[in-house]
Tab-separated table of C-alpha atoms in Angstrom:
chain	number	residue	atom	x	y	z
R	244	UNK	CA	64.028	50.524	98.531
R	245	UNK	CA	61.062	48.193	98.580
R	246	UNK	CA	60.776	48.386	94.790
R	247	UNK	CA	64.483	47.578	94.379
R	248	UNK	CA	64.219	44.613	96.737
R	249	UNK	CA	61.261	43.271	94.770
R	250	UNK	CA	63.180	43.663	91.529
R	251	UNK	CA	66.219	41.953	93.060
R	252	UNK	CA	63.933	39.021	93.880
R	253	UNK	CA	62.998	38.755	90.180
R	254	UNK	CA	59.520	40.246	90.390
R	255	UNK	CA	58.550	41.814	87.074
R	256	UNK	CA	58.233	45.569	86.835
R	257	UNK	CA	54.517	45.164	86.086
R	258	UNK	CA	54.021	43.358	89.412
R	259	UNK	CA	56.054	45.998	91.273
R	260	UNK	CA	54.064	48.840	89.655
R	261	UNK	CA	50.809	47.146	90.648
R	262	UNK	CA	52.008	46.530	94.218
R	263	UNK	CA	53.048	50.168	94.678
R	264	UNK	CA	50.260	51.658	92.541
R	265	UNK	CA	52.735	53.669	90.446
R	266	UNK	CA	53.440	54.061	86.741
R	267	UNK	CA	56.497	52.972	84.782
R	268	UNK	CA	58.187	56.407	84.962
R	269	UNK	CA	57.801	56.636	88.738
R	270	UNK	CA	59.194	53.127	89.197
R	271	UNK	CA	62.157	53.899	86.978
R	272	UNK	CA	62.929	57.046	88.994
R	273	UNK	CA	62.628	55.156	92.283
R	274	UNK	CA	64.981	52.430	91.143
R	275	UNK	CA	67.528	54.896	89.762
R	276	UNK	CA	67.710	56.652	93.140
R	277	UNK	CA	68.213	53.386	95.021
R	278	UNK	CA	70.878	52.245	92.549
R	279	UNK	CA	72.743	55.591	92.727
R	280	UNK	CA	72.928	55.937	96.516
R	281	UNK	CA	74.855	53.316	98.530
R	282	UNK	CA	72.451	51.148	100.521
R	283	UNK	CA	74.373	51.869	103.769
R	284	UNK	CA	73.651	55.566	103.325
R	285	UNK	CA	69.963	55.033	102.537
R	286	UNK	CA	69.590	52.850	105.636
R	287	UNK	CA	71.519	55.319	107.817
R	288	UNK	CA	69.282	58.181	106.696
R	289	UNK	CA	66.017	56.266	106.938
R	290	UNK	CA	62.660	56.934	105.261
R	291	UNK	CA	62.785	60.753	105.486
R	292	UNK	CA	59.082	61.070	104.590
R	293	UNK	CA	59.070	64.879	104.450
R	294	UNK	CA	61.951	65.021	101.970
R	295	UNK	CA	60.050	63.874	98.906
R	296	UNK	CA	61.079	61.967	95.811
R	297	UNK	CA	62.438	64.998	93.933
R	298	UNK	CA	64.976	65.856	96.650
R	299	UNK	CA	66.095	62.206	96.844
R	300	UNK	CA	66.596	62.293	93.070
R	301	UNK	CA	68.650	65.503	93.317
R	302	UNK	CA	70.712	63.932	96.098
R	303	UNK	CA	71.315	60.832	93.959
R	304	UNK	CA	72.506	63.029	91.078
R	305	UNK	CA	74.878	65.078	93.248
R	306	UNK	CA	76.406	62.217	95.235
R	307	UNK	CA	78.716	60.775	92.531
R	308	UNK	CA	79.795	64.255	91.434
R	309	UNK	CA	80.627	65.271	95.015
R	310	UNK	CA	83.376	62.630	95.213
R	311	UNK	CA	83.300	62.463	98.992
R	312	UNK	CA	84.128	59.447	101.104
R	313	UNK	CA	81.023	57.462	102.064
R	314	UNK	CA	82.346	56.818	105.585
R	315	UNK	CA	82.739	60.559	106.159
R	316	UNK	CA	79.120	61.183	105.145
R	317	UNK	CA	77.924	58.319	107.362
R	318	UNK	CA	79.960	59.653	110.292
R	319	UNK	CA	78.321	63.061	109.930
R	320	UNK	CA	74.833	61.621	110.593
R	321	UNK	CA	73.411	61.736	114.107
R	322	UNK	CA	71.209	58.838	115.208
R	323	UNK	CA	69.482	61.242	117.631
R	324	UNK	CA	67.942	63.169	114.730
R	325	UNK	CA	64.875	62.294	112.695
R	326	UNK	CA	65.350	60.697	109.292
R	327	UNK	CA	64.404	64.008	107.647
R	328	UNK	CA	67.131	65.749	109.656
R	329	UNK	CA	69.636	63.015	108.762
R	330	UNK	CA	68.808	63.560	105.088
R	331	UNK	CA	69.555	67.273	105.555
R	332	UNK	CA	72.827	66.387	107.314
R	333	UNK	CA	73.848	64.078	104.464
R	334	UNK	CA	72.944	66.682	101.849
R	335	UNK	CA	74.934	69.281	103.792
R	336	UNK	CA	77.865	66.894	104.090
R	337	UNK	CA	78.096	66.712	100.301
R	338	UNK	CA	78.875	70.417	100.280
R	339	UNK	CA	81.082	70.661	103.371
R	340	UNK	CA	83.275	67.551	103.322
R	341	UNK	CA	86.666	67.728	101.649
R	342	UNK	CA	86.656	66.357	98.136
R	343	UNK	CA	88.639	63.274	97.190
R	344	UNK	CA	91.795	64.480	95.535
R	345	UNK	CA	91.671	64.049	91.790
R	346	UNK	CA	94.753	62.421	90.371
R	347	UNK	CA	96.561	64.834	88.110
R	348	UNK	CA	97.571	63.453	84.733
R	349	UNK	CA	101.228	62.591	84.415
R	350	UNK	CA	103.129	63.855	81.412
R	351	UNK	CA	106.012	62.107	79.676
R	352	UNK	CA	108.100	63.977	77.127
R	353	UNK	CA	110.310	62.723	74.329
R	354	UNK	CA	112.219	64.678	71.721
R	355	UNK	CA	114.422	63.842	68.757
R	356	UNK	CA	118.075	64.777	69.192
R	357	UNK	CA	117.858	67.160	66.244
R	358	UNK	CA	114.718	68.753	67.765
R	359	UNK	CA	112.719	68.100	64.577
R	360	UNK	CA	109.922	66.458	66.566
R	361	UNK	CA	108.803	66.312	70.177
R	362	UNK	CA	106.170	64.051	71.664
R	363	UNK	CA	104.283	64.557	74.896
R	364	UNK	CA	102.021	61.942	76.422
R	365	UNK	CA	99.573	63.102	79.082
R	366	UNK	CA	98.077	60.046	80.791
R	367	UNK	CA	95.494	59.347	83.464
R	368	UNK	CA	94.260	55.962	84.632
R	369	UNK	CA	91.750	55.744	81.778
R	370	UNK	CA	93.095	57.728	78.842
R	371	UNK	CA	96.206	59.136	77.226
R	372	UNK	CA	96.613	62.134	74.940
R	373	UNK	CA	99.597	62.125	72.599
R	374	UNK	CA	100.785	65.394	71.065
R	375	UNK	CA	103.350	65.632	68.258
R	376	UNK	CA	105.014	69.023	67.809
R	377	UNK	CA	107.799	70.812	65.929
R	378	UNK	CA	108.688	70.654	62.236
R	379	UNK	CA	108.193	66.893	61.792
R	380	UNK	CA	105.323	66.573	64.302
R	381	UNK	CA	102.414	66.194	61.846
R	382	UNK	CA	104.263	63.869	59.454
R	383	UNK	CA	105.608	61.738	62.313
R	384	UNK	CA	102.063	61.507	63.707
R	385	UNK	CA	100.819	60.331	60.294
R	386	UNK	CA	103.658	57.776	60.150
R	387	UNK	CA	102.729	56.389	63.584
R	388	UNK	CA	99.014	56.402	62.759
R	389	UNK	CA	99.655	54.394	59.601
R	390	UNK	CA	101.359	51.707	61.661
R	391	UNK	CA	98.958	51.473	64.594
R	392	UNK	CA	97.769	47.953	63.724
R	393	UNK	CA	101.328	46.595	63.809
R	394	UNK	CA	102.255	48.620	66.886
R	395	UNK	CA	99.197	47.427	68.780
R	396	UNK	CA	99.861	43.812	67.820
R	397	UNK	CA	103.457	44.147	69.061
R	398	UNK	CA	102.164	45.743	72.255
R	399	UNK	CA	99.701	42.880	72.861
R	400	UNK	CA	102.450	40.301	72.320
R	401	UNK	CA	104.684	42.110	74.796
R	402	UNK	CA	101.904	41.942	77.422
R	403	UNK	CA	101.468	38.162	77.208
R	404	UNK	CA	103.457	36.187	79.768
R	405	UNK	CA	106.225	34.077	78.320
R	406	UNK	CA	105.480	30.338	78.472
R	407	UNK	CA	109.050	29.266	77.795
R	408	UNK	CA	108.153	27.415	74.570
């Protein structure tokens, strides 16, 4: 954390490396761990001197993938334990706490009355997958694709608030 605080105060990496007597790779690893783990969690765990850099790095890699609530991990830590024990508790909490529910994609369906084409749109918060099926599916997809510039422009205009002019 000391290295990150120095960097936040605009010290150059060369100065930080000299102050800590470490090389560029070690500094980069240190900073990546501090940036990946919420500061509240690092402070709640403490120094954990017996844990070692490698286990902190593994913890930092697993934390975002675990998708657990930070407050639940913090609540699982006991202030009566040593910082090394709190690290073990936090690492164990990643495995034992319930995962944050992943939002299932929603699917919208549309079909032509004559059933010559059907369209399904599977959407999440960050992406959408459009599938064209049936006899006219591929040609309808090509038709839409050929008009994407115009469709997107119309979409953008529809998103702008009306000024009344």
